[in-house]
Coordinates of C-alpha atoms in Angstrom, one line a residue:
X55 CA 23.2 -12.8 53.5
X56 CA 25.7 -14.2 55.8
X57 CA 25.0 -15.4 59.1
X58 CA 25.8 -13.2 62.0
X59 CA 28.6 -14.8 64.2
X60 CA 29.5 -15.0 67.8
X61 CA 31.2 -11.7 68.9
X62 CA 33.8 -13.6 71.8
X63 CA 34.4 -17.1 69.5
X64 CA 35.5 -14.7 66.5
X65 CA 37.9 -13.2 69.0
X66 CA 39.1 -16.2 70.5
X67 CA 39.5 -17.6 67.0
X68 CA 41.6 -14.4 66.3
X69 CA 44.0 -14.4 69.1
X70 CA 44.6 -18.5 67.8
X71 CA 45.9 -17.0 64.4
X72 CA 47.8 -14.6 66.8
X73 CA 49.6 -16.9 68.1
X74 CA 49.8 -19.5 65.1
X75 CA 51.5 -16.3 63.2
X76 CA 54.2 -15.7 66.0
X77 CA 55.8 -19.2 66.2
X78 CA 57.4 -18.1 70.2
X79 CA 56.0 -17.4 73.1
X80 CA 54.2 -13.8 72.8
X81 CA 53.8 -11.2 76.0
X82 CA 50.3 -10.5 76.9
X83 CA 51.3 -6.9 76.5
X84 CA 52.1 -7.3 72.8
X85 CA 48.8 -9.5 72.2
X86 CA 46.6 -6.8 73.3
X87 CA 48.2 -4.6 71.4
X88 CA 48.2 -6.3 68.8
X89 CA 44.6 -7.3 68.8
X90 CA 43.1 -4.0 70.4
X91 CA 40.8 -6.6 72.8
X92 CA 40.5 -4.6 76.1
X93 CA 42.5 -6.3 79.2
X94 CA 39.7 -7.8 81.2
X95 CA 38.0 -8.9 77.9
X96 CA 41.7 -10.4 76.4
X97 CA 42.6 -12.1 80.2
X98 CA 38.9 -14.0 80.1
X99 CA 39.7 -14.9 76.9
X100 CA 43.0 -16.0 77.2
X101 CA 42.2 -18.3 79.9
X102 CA 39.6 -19.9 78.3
X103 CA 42.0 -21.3 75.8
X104 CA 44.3 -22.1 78.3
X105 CA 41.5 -24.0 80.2
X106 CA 41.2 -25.7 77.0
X107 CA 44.2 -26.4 76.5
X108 CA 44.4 -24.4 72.9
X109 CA 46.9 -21.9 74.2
X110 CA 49.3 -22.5 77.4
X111 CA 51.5 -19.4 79.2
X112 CA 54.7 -19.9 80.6
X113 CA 57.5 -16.9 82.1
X114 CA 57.9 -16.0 78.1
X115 CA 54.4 -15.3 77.1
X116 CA 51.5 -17.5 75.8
X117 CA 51.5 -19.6 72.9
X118 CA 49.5 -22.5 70.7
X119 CA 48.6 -25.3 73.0
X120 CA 48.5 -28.9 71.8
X121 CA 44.5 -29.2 71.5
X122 CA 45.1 -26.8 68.6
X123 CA 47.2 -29.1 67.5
X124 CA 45.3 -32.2 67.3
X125 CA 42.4 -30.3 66.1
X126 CA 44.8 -28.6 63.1
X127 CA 46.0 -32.2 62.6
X128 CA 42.4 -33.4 61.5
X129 CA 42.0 -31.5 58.8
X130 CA 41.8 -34.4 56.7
X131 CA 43.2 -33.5 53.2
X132 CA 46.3 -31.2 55.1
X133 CA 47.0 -34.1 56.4
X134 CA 46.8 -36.6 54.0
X135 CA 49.3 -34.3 51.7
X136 CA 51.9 -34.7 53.9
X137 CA 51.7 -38.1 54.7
X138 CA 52.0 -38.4 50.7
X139 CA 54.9 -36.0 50.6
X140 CA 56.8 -36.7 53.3
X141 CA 58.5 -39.6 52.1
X142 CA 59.7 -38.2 49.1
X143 CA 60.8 -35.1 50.7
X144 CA 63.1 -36.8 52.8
X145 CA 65.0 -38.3 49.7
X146 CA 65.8 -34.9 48.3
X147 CA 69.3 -34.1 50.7
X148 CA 70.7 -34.2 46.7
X149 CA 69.0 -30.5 45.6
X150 CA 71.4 -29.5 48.8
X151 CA 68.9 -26.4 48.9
X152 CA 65.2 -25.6 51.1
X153 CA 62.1 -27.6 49.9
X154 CA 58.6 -26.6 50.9
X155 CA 55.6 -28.2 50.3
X156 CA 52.1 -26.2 50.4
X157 CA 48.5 -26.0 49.7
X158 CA 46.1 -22.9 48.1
X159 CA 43.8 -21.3 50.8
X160 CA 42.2 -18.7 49.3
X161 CA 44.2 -16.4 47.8
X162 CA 47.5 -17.6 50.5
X163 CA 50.0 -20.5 50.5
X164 CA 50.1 -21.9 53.5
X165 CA 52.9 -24.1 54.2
X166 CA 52.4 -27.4 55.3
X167 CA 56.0 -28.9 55.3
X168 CA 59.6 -28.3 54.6
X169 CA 63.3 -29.6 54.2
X170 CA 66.2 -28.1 54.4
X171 CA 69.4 -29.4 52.8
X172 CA 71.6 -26.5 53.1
X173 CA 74.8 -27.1 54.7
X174 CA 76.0 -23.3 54.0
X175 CA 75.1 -20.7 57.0
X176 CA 73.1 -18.5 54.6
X177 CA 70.0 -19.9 53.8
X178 CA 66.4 -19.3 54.2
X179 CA 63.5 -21.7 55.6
X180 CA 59.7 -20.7 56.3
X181 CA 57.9 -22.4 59.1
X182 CA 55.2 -24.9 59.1
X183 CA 51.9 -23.5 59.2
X184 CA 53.1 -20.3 58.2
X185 CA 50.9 -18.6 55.2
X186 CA 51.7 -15.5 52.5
X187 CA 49.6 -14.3 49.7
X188 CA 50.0 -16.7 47.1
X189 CA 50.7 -13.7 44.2
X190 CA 54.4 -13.1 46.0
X191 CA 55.7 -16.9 45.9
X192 CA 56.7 -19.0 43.0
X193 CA 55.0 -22.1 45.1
X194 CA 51.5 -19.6 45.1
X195 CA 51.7 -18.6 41.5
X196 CA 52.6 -22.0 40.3
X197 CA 48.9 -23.1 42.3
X198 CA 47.2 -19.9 41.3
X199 CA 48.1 -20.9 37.7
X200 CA 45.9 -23.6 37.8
X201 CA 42.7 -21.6 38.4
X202 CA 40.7 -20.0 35.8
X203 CA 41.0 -16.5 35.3
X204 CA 37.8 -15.7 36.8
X205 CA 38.5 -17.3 39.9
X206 CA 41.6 -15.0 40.4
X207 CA 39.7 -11.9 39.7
X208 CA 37.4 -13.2 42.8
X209 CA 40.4 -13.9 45.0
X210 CA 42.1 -10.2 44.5
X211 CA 41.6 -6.5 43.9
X212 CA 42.5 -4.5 41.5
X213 CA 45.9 -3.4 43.3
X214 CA 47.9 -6.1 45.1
X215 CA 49.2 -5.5 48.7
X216 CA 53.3 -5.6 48.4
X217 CA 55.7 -7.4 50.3
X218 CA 58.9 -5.8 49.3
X219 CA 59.4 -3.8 46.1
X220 CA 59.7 -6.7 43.6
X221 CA 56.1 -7.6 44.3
X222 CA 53.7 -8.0 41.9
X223 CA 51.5 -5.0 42.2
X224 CA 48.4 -5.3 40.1
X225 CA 46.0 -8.0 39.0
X226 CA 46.5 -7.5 35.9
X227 CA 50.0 -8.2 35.9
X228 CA 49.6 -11.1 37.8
X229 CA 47.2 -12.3 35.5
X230 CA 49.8 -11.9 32.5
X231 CA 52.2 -13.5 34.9
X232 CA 49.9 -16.5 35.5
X233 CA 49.6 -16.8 31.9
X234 CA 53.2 -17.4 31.1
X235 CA 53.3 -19.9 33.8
X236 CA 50.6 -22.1 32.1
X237 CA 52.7 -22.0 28.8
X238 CA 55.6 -23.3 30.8
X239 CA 54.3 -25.3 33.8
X240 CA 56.2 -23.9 36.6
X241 CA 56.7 -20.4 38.0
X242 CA 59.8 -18.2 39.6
X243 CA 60.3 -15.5 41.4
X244 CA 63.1 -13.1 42.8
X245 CA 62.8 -11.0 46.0
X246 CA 58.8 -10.7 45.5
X247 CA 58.1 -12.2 49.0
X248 CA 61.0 -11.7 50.9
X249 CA 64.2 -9.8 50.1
X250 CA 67.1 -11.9 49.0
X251 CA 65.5 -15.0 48.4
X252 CA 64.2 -16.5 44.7
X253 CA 62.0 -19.7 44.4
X254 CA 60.9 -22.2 41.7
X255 CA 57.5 -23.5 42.0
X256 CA 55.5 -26.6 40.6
X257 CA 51.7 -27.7 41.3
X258 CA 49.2 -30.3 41.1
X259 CA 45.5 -29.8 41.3
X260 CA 43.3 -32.6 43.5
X261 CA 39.7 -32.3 42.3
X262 CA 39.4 -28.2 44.6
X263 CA 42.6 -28.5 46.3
X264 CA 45.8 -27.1 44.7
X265 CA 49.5 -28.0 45.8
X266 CA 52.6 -27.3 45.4
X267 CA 56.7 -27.5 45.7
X268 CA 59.2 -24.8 45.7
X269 CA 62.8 -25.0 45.9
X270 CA 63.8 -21.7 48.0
X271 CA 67.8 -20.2 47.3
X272 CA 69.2 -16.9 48.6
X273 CA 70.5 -15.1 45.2
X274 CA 74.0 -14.7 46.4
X275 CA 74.3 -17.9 45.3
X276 CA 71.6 -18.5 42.1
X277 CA 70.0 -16.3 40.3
X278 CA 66.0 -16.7 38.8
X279 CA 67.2 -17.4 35.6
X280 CA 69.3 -20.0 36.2
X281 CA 66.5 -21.7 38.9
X282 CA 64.4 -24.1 36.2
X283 CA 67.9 -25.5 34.9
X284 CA 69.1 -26.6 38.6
X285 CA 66.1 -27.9 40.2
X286 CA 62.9 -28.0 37.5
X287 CA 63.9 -31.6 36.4
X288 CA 64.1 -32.9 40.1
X289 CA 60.9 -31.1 41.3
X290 CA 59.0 -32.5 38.3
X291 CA 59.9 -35.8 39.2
X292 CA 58.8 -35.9 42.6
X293 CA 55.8 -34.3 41.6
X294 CA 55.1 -36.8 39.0
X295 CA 55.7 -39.2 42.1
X296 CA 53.4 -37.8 44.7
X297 CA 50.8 -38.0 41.9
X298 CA 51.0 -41.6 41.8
X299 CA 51.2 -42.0 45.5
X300 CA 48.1 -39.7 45.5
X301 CA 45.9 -41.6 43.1
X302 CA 46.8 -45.1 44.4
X303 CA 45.8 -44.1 48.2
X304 CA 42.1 -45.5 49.5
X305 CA 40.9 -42.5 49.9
X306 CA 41.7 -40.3 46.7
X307 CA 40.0 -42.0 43.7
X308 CA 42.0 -43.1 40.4
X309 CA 42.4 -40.0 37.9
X310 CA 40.8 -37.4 40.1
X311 CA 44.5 -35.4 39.9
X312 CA 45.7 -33.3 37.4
X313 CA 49.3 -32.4 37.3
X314 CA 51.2 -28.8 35.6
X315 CA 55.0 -28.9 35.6
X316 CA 55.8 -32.6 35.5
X317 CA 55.2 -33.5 31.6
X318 CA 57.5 -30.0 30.5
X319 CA 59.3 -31.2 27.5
X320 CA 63.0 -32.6 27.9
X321 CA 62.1 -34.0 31.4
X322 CA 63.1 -37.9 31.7
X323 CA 59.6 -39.5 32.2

């Protein structure tokens, strides 16, 4: 049985997401509307955070505070991903396209960097911290591939919420999705998590924790066919690259990473 929890810190903890989710300041008006917290309750609440520094208010609205921050920031592996991964991100201006960088949480992505080398006016970037259900990314399948098939019938129902009308609907076709991705070692997708946008999607597995790297391109200008020809062999590489930085660091130990989509046949080693 689970333990029963604290009526006012699961609250609290939910008007955190709140904010996290919203990325701008957000009008008191729209939080308890969003939320359905009564006033009084949601002002008491509201500036408890803000005693605490987890949430400040300004003219626009309230929005994460910096003890949030350092707290988020101590989530050790999180962390140590992108200390890995930023490096190598920043030598990628050459793909001339978005790169994101994310972990598995459950069933979500949730994104824990990005770049973006775009130098047209149409492209598409999602921001740090930001999460979607793994099942409508190429970045989420690639890391959901990974898993066993038991552990995805866990994660999701039967039916599949959608995102737009490309999503995958079922768990069944997921899982016949996921299968294909295995054979291959990558994963794409068109317009299955947001509308005009396809991705291409590698993934490494740390003992429990699964990550990933997706190149993101609006289809105007590349199509999800073409996707694995452009980008797979550059996305591989660094992949192959943050593996090594990975298994060399103090605090991972040698071997304990397994990689998908960096030994694909016809990739330069």
């Amino acid at each position: 049985m689970a333990s029963k929890t604290n009526h006012s810190v699961d609250r609290a903890l939910s008007l955190l997401r709140l904010l996290a989710r919203e990325h701008r300041p957000v009008r008191f008006a729209d939080i308890q509307a969003q939320s359905g917290i009564p006033k009084g309750t949601l002002h008491s609440l509201l500036a408890s955070l803000e005693a605490a520094e987890f949430a400040r208010r300004s003219v626009q609205g309230y929005e994460i505070g910096l003890a949030a921050f350092e707290v988020g920031t101590a989530v050790r592996v999180p962390a140590s991903l992108r200390a890995a991964v930023a490096p190598l991100l920043d030598e990628q201006s050459s793909l001339g396209e978005a790169c994101h960088f994310g972990m598995l949480d459950g069933g979500d992505v949730v994104y824990l960097d990005r770049r973006d080398y775009s130098r047209d006016a149409l492209h598409y970037t999602l921001p740090v911290g930001s999460r979607k259900p793994a099942y409508s990314t190429a970045l989420g399948k690639a890391m959901l591939a990974l898993q066993p098939d038991a552990e995805i019938e866990a994660l999701y129902p039967g039916r599949l919420p959608v995102l737009t009308p490309r999503t995958l609907a079922s768990r069944a076709e997921l899982l016949a999705v996921l299968a294909g991705i295995r054979e291959h070692g990558y994963a794409t997708e068109s317009e299955e998590s947001t509308p005009g946008v396809c991705c291409i999607g590698v993934a490494g597995q740390l003992r429990d924790v699964s990550y990933g790297l997706s190149i993101t391109v609006p289809v105007v200008r590349i199509q999800e066919p073409e996707l694995a020809a452009k980008f797979l062999p550059v996305l591989a590489a660094v992949l192959r690259r943050l593996t090594a930085a990975l298994t060399t660091a103090e605090w991972f130990e040698p071997g304990a990473l397994t990689v998908r989509g960096a030994d694909l046949p016809g990739l330069t080693r």
